[in-house]
XYZ file of C-alpha atoms in Angstrom:
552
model
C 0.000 0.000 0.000
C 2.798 2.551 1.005
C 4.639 1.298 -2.351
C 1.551 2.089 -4.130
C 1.262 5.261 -2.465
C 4.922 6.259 -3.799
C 4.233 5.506 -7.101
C 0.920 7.446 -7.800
C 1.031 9.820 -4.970
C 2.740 13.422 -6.433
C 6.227 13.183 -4.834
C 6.934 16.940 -5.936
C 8.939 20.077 -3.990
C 8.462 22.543 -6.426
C 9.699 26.424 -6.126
C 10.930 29.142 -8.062
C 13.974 30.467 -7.798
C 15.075 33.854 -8.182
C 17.473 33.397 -11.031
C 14.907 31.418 -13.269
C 14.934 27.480 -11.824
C 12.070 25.235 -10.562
C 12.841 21.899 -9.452
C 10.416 18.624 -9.242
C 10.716 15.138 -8.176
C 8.780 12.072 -9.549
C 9.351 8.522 -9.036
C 11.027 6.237 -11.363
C 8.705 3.302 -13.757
C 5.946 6.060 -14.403
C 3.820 5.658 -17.572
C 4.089 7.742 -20.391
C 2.322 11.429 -19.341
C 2.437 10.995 -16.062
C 2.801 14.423 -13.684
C 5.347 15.879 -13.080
C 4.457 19.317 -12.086
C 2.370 22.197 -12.474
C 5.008 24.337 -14.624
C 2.171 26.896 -15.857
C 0.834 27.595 -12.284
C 4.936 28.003 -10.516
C 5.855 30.045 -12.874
C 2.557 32.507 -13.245
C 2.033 31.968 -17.077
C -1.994 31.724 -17.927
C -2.881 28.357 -19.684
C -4.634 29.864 -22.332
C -1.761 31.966 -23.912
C 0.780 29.153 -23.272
C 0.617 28.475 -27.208
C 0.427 32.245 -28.075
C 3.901 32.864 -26.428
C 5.741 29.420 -27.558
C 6.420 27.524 -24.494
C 7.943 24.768 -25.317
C 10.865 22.000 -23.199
C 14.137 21.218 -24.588
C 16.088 18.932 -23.686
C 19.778 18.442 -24.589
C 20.274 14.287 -24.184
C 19.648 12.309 -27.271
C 16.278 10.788 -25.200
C 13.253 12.774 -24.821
C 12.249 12.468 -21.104
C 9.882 15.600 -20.749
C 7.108 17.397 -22.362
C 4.982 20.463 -21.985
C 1.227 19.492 -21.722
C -0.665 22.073 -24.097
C -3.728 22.391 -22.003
C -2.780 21.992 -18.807
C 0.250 23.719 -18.625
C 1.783 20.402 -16.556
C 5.028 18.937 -17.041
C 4.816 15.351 -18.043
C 7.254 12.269 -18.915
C 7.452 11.466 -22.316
C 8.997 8.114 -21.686
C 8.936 5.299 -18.801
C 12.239 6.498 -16.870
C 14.551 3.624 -15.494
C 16.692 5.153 -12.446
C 19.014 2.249 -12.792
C 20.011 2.636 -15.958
C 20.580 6.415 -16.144
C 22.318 6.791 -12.615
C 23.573 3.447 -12.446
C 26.417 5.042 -10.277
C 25.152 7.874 -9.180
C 23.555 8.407 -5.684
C 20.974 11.180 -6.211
C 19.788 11.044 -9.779
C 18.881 14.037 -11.032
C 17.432 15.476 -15.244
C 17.706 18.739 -16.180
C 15.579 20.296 -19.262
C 14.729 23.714 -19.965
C 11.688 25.663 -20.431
C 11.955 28.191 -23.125
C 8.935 30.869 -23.453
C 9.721 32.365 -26.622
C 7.246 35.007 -26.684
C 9.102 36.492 -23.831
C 12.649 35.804 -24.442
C 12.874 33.768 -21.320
C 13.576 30.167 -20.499
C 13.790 28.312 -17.022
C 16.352 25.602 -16.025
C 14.118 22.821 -14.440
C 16.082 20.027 -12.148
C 14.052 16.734 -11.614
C 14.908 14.283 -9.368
C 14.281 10.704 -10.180
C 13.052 9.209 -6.992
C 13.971 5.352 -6.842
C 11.465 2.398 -5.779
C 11.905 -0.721 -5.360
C 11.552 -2.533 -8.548
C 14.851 -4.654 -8.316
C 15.262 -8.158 -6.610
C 19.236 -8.791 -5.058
C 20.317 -11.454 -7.264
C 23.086 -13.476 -7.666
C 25.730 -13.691 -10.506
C 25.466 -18.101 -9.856
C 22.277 -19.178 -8.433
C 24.139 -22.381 -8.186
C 27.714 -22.864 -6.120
C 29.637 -25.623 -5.420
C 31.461 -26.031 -2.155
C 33.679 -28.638 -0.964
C 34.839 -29.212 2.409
C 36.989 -31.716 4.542
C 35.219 -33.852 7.053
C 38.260 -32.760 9.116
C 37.594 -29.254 9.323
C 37.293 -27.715 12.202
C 34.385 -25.590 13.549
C 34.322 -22.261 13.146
C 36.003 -22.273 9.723
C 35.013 -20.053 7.628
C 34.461 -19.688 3.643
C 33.703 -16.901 1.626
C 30.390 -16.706 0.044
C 29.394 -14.579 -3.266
C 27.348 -11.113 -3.128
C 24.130 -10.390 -4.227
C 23.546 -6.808 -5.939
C 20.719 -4.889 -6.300
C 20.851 -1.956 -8.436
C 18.625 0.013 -6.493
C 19.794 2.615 -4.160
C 18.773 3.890 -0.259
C 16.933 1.833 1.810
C 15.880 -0.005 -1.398
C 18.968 -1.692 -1.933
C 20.524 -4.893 -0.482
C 20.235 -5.053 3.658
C 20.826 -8.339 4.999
C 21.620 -12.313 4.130
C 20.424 -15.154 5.685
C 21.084 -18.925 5.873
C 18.723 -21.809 5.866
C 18.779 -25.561 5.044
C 21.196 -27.009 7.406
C 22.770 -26.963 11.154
C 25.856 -27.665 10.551
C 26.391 -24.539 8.926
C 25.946 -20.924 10.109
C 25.870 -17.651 8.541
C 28.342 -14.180 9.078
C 28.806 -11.145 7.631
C 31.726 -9.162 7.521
C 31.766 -5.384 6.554
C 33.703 -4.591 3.742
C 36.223 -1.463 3.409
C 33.455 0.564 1.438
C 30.482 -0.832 4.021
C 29.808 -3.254 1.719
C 28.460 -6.582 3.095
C 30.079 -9.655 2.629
C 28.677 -12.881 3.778
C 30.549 -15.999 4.966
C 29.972 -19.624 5.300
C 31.029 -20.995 9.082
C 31.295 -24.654 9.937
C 29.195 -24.774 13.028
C 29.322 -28.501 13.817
C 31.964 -30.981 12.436
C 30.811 -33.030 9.499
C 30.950 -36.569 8.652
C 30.766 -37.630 5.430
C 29.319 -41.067 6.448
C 26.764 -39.714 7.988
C 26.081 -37.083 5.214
C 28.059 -36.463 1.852
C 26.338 -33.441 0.246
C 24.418 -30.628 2.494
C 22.013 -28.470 0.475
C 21.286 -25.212 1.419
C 19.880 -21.743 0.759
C 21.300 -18.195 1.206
C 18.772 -15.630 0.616
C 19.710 -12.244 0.234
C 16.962 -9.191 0.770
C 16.566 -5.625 0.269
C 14.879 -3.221 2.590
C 11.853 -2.391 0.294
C 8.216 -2.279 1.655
C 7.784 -5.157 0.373
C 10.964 -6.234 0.711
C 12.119 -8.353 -2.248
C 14.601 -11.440 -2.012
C 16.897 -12.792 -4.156
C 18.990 -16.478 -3.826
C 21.404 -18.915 -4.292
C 21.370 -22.596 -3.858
C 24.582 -24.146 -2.251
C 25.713 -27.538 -2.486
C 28.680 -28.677 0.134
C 30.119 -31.583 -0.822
C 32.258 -33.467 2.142
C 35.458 -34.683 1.486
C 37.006 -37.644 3.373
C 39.308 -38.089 5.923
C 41.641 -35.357 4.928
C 42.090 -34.382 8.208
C 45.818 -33.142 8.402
C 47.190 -30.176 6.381
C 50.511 -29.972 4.547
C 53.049 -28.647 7.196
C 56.034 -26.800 5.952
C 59.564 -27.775 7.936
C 60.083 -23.917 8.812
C 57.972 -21.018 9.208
C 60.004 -18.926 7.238
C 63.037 -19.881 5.076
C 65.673 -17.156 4.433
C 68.379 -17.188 2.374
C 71.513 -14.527 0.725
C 72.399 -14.794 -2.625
C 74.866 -12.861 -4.743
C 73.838 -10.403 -7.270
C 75.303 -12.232 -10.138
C 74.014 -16.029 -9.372
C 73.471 -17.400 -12.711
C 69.602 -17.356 -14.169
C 68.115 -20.882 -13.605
C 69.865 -21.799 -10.225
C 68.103 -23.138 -7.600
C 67.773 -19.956 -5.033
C 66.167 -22.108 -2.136
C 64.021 -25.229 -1.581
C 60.663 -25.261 0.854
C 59.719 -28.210 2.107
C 56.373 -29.382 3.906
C 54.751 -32.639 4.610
C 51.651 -34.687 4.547
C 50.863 -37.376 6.950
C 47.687 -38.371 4.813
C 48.139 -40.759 2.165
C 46.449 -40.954 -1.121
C 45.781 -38.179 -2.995
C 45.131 -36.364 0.271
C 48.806 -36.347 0.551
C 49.919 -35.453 -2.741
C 51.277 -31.475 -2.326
C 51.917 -28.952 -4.971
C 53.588 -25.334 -3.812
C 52.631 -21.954 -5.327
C 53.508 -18.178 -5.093
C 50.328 -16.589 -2.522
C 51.647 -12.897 -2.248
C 54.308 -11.878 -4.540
C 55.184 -8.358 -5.978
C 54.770 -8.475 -9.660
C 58.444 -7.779 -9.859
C 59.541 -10.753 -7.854
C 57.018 -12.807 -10.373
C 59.348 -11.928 -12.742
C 62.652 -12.931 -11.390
C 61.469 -16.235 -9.147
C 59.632 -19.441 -10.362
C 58.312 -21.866 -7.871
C 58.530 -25.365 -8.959
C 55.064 -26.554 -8.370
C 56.389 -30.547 -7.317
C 59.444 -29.934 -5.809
C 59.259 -26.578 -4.139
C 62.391 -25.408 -5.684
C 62.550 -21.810 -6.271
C 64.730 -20.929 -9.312
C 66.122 -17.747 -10.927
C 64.360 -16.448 -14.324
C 66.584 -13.089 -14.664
C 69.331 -11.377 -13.219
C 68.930 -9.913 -10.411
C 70.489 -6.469 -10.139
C 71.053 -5.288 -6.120
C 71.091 -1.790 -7.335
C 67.798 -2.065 -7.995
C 66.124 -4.471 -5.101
C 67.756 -5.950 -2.388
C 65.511 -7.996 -0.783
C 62.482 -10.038 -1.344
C 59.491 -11.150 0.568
C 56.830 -13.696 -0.645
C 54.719 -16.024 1.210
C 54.373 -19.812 -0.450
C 51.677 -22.320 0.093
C 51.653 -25.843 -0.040
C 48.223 -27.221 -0.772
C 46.998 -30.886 -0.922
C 44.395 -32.779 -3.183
C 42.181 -31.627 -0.252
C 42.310 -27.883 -0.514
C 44.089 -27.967 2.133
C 47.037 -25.699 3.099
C 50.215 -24.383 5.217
C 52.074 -21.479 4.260
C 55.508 -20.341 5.084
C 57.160 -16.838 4.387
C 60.556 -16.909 2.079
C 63.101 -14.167 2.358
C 65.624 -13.467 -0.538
C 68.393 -11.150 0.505
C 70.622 -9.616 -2.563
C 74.210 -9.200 -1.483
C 76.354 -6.745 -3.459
C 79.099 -7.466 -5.581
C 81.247 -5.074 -7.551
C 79.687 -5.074 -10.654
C 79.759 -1.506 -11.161
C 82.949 1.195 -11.780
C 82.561 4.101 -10.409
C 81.499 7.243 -13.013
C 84.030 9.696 -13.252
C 82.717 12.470 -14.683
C 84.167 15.687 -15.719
C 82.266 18.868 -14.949
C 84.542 21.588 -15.570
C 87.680 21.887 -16.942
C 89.989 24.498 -18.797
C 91.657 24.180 -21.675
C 94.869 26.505 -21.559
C 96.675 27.735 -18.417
C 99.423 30.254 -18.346
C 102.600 29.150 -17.202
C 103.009 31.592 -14.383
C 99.755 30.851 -12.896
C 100.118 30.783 -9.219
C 100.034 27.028 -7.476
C 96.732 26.208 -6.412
C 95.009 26.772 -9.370
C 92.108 25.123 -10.452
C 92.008 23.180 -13.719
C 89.361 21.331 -13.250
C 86.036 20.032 -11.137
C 85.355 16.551 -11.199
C 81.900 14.544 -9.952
C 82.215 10.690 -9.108
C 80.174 8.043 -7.857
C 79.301 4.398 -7.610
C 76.026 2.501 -7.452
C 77.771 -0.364 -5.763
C 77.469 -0.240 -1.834
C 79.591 -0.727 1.068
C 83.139 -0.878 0.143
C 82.291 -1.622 -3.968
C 80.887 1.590 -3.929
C 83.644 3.839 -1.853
C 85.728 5.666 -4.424
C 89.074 7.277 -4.360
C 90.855 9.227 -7.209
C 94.245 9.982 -8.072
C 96.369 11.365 -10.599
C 99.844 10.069 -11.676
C 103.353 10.569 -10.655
C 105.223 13.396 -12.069
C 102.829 15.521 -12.738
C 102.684 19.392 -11.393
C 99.475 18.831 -10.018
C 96.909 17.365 -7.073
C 94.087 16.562 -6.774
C 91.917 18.311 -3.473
C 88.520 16.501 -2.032
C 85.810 18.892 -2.219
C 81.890 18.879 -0.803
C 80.340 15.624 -1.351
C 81.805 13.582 -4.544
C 83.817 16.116 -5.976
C 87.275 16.690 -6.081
C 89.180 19.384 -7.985
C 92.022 19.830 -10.190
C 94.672 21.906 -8.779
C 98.098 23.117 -9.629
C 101.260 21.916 -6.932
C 103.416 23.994 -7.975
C 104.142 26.647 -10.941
C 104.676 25.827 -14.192
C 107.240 25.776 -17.267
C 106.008 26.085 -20.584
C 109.836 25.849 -21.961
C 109.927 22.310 -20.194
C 106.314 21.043 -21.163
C 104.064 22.710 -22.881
C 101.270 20.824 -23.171
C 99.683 17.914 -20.327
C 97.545 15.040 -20.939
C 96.721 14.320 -16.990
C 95.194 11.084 -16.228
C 92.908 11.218 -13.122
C 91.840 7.342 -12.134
C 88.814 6.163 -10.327
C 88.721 3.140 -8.392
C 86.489 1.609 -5.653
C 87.185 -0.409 -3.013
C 85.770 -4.025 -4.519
C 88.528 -6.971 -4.679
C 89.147 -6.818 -7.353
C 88.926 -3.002 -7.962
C 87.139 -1.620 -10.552
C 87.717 1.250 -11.919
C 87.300 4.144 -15.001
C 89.936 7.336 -15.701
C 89.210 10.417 -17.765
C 92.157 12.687 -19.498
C 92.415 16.439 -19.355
C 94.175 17.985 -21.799
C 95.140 21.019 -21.055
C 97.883 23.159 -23.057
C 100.369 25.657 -21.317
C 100.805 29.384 -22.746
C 104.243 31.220 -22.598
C 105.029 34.558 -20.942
C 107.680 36.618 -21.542
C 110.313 34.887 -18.965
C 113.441 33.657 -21.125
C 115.794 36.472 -22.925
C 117.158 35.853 -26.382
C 120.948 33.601 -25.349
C 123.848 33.844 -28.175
C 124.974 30.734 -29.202
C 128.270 32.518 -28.667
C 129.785 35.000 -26.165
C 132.607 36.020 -29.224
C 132.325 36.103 -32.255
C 135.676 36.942 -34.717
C 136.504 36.934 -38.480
C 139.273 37.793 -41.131
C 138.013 40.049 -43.879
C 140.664 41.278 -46.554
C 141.030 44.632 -47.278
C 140.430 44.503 -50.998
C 136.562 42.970 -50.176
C 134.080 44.811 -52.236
C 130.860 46.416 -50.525
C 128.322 43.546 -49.564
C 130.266 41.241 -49.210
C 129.451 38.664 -45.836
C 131.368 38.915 -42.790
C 129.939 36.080 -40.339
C 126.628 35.244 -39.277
C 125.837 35.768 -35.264
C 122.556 33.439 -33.813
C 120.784 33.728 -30.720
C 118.319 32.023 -29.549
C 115.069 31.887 -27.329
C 113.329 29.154 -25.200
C 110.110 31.042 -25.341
C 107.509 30.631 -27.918
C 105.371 32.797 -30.439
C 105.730 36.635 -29.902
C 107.806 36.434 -27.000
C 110.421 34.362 -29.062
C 111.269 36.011 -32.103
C 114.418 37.541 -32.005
C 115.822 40.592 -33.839
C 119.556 41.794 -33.957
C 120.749 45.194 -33.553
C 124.189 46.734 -34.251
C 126.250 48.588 -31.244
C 128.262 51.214 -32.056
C 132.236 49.911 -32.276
C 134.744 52.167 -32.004
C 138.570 52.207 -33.966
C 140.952 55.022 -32.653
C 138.318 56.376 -30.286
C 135.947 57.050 -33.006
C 132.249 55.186 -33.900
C 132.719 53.393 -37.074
C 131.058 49.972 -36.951
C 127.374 51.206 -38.357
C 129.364 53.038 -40.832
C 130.988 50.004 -42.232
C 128.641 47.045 -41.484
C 125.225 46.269 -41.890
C 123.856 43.815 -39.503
C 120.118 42.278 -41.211
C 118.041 42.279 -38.382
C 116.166 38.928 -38.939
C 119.091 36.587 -39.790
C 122.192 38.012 -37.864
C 124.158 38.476 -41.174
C 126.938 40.973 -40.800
C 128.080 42.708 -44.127
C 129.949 45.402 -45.288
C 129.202 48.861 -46.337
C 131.669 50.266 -47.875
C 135.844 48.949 -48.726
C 138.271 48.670 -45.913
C 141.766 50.205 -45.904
C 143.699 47.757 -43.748
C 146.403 50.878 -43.796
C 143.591 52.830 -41.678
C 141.860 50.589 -39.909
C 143.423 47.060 -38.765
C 141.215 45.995 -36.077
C 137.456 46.773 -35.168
C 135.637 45.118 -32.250
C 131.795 45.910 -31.899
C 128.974 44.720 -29.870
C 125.787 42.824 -31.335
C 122.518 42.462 -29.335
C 119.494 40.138 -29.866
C 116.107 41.341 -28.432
C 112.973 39.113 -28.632
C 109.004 40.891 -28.513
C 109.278 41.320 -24.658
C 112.271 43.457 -24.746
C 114.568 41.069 -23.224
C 118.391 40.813 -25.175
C 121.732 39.359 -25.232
C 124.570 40.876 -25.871
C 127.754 39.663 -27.744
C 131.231 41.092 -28.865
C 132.710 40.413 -32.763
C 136.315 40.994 -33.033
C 137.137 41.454 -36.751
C 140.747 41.287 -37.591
C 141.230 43.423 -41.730
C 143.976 41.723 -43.384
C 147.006 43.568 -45.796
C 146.694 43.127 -49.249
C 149.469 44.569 -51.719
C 147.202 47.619 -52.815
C 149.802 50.284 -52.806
C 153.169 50.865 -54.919
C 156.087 51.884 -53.257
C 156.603 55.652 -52.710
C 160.285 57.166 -53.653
């Protein structure tokens, strides 16, 4: 009666609001035209002129839900409305249409709310189960039974299960994370499959409609015999270390457990019960033998350790379970990563010691002592190396350098962890010295000397003086220069040679008269681009030739 009441009874709250809405409610599973609400009257529009000013509903779904009764000025459904299937997941269920009145350039937003009834049983996904159970189990055991659903919503939906047919079995519920019911099967008195084989029963699920309405499922226990002792592993939990690089397909561990019942009831076969997907990938558990073997390499960078729990399981369904530890030991399987983040390129020679060259980053993924790392740099070489913050070290000069004794370094810096054996990795800086200015032009002689004859004509070569310096580029070409010499107190030597600036070739000027001049010393100097010199002295000796006839 109260159901009937709900269904043809105007369920409506209807009110304008001030920006233009009106809102309704009607129950789901109405007939074609049936009320709605009194749009015409809420919203103060005459019926007579409704067609005169265009009033019409629109609705943007693809299904037509509402309509606009002509005379009446009531809103209607235009089709039976199903709750379930347009909020199947949706608590309050709710239409929206709008009511345009053309005439007046004004429309409405209308909100209905589909009101649910009861007009879905719980049912079952099987309607027929099959259990089996030892006739050793004990009391109080429990097994999980399938859920009903009902589709409906509120107090409508599913409530409560109940269990009939048979006393040696009782009936719990358990709530589920989301409130959710979830109904179990307990052994309430121990069974004996002499006495009894199968046990029908019923489970009967209902909703909290008025009337309520009942769904259910028919459950047949079969009993099993005498397999009244479960597989028992030897140890709770096996544990065991293994080395990162154990070859795929080696036998990690074994897990044992035993059956005291013979037959088929004793027959065992092991499998994974929780295990991360990634260990599902690297570990296979031999189903007979309850070896656990390697499928990949394992990698300790990447997991260490392992935890799975394994069951053993007889022809009986039943079961022990033990927990198995894998523990990944490092090895030294990686070098450390030297990597160079700064560096230079060039370095002047008189840079001060101390100097930076370069900043270097290292690490290791191994751990313990694989993955300590210490660097060094090789004998001989003008530079250290100095431990900075965290894994960096830097670069630095010892002591200053000389670009006239190397001028260019190819340092070696070396990596290497503390594994047995040692790994390691090196990286090379090359790195290229530039001169300064810190060598002066050196003669290759202090003297030089030479015979010229008097008779020699203008041009002709004298000697050829050569200095040289250990610097490089600007700072080491060398020019030559011509000091003044001096014969009888008086300067002659620029008058009478030429000295070529670039090659250090002394010629003469002009002819020599070995009756005038005999002897002329003179200095030469050699200057490079910083204005550093040498200085050397050139004796040359003029030698008699008969050039004059005897004077009576």
């Amino acid at each position: 009666r109260r159901q009937r009441a709900l269904v043809w009874g105007v369920l409506l709250l209807a009110w304008k609001a001030a920006w233009g809405q009106l809102r309704y409610s009607v129950p789901e599973e109405m007939p074609k035209g049936s009320f709605v609400g009194d749009v015409a009257k809420d919203l103060g529009l005459p019926v007579p002129v409704l067609g005169d000013r265009g009033v019409r509903i629109i609705e943007r779904g693809r299904t037509q839900y509402f309509a606009l009764h002509g005379k009446t000025g009531h809103l209607v459904t235009a089709e039976r409305i199903d709750r379930e299937q347009l909020c199947r997941l949706v608590e309050k269920c709710v239409l929206r249409c709008e009511l345009i009145v053309e005439g007046e350039m004004k429309f409405y937003e209308i909100e209905v709310e589909i009101i649910d009834i009861n007009d879905n049983s719980p049912n079952f996904k099987e309607i027929e189960l099959e259990q089996s159970i030892s006739e050793a189990t004990a009391t109080g055991s429990r097994f999980p039974l399938p859920d009903a659903h009902d589709p409906d919503s509120g107090q409508n939906s599913l409530q409560s299960y109940e269990l009939s047919g048979d006393e040696h079995f009782s009936l719990a519920v358990q709530a589920g994370p989301g409130g959710d019911q979830r109904p179990e099967l307990v052994l309430a008195k121990a069974l004996d499959r002499e006495e009894a084989a199968f046990h029908e029963l019923v489970l009967r699920a209902s909703d909290g409609g008025d009337p309520a309405r009942t769904g259910t499922a028919r459950i047949r226990v079969t009993v099993l015999d005498a397999n009244d002792n479960a597989p028992v592993f030897s140890q709770a939990e096996y544990t065991v270390r293994v080395p990162e690089d154990v070859p795929v397909g080696s036998v990690l561990v074994t897990v044992t457990a035993t059956d005291v019942d013979e037959g088929p009831n004793g027959n065992l076969k092991y499998s994974f019960h929780r295990i991360s997907e990634r260990a599902s990938e690297l570990f296979h558990l031999e189903s007979k033998t309850g070896e656990i073997t390697l499928k990949e390499n394992l990698d300790f960078e990447e997991i260490s350790s392992f935890e799975m729990q394994v069951q053993a399981r007889d022809d009986g369904a039943l079961f022990d379970a033990a927990k198995v530890t894998i523990s990944v030991t490092d090895i030294n399987d990686n070098s450390p990563e030297l990597t160079v983040s700064s560096a230079l390129t060039e370095i002047s020679e008189d840079a001060p010691s101390g100097t930076v060259v370069a900043l270097l980053h290292v690490q290791d993924r191994d751990s313990g002592a694989n993955g300590e790392v210490r660097c060094l740099l090789d004998r001989g070489v003008p530079f250290r190396l100095q431990s900075s913050q965290g894994n960096y070290y830097r670069v630095v000069t010892s002591r200053e350098l000389d670009r006239e004794q190397v001028s260019e370094y190819n340092i070696t810096v070396r990596a290497a962890d503390g594994g047995s054996p040692a790994l390691q990795s090196s990286a090379v800086l090359a790195l290229r010295v530039l001169d300064v200015n810190d060598n002066a032009p050196v003669f290759l002689q202090e003297r030089y000397s030479a015979r010229l004859a008097e008779n020699n004509a203008a041009g002709a070569l004298v000697l050829t003086v050569r200095a040289r310096d250990a610097d490089w580029g600007q700072n080491a070409r060398v020019r030559y220069r011509l000091a003044e010499g001096r014969v009888r107190e008086l300067p002659v030597a620029s008058e009478l040679f030429h000295l070529e600036s670039k090659t250090g070739e002394i010629t003469l000027k002009e002819n020599l008269d070995f009756e005038e001049i005999s002897t002329l010393e003179m200095e030469v100097q050699a200057r490079d681009g910083g204005e550093l010199f040498d200085a050397a002295k050139v004796r040359i000796a003029v030698t008699d030739v008969n050039d004059n006839a005897p004077e009576l």
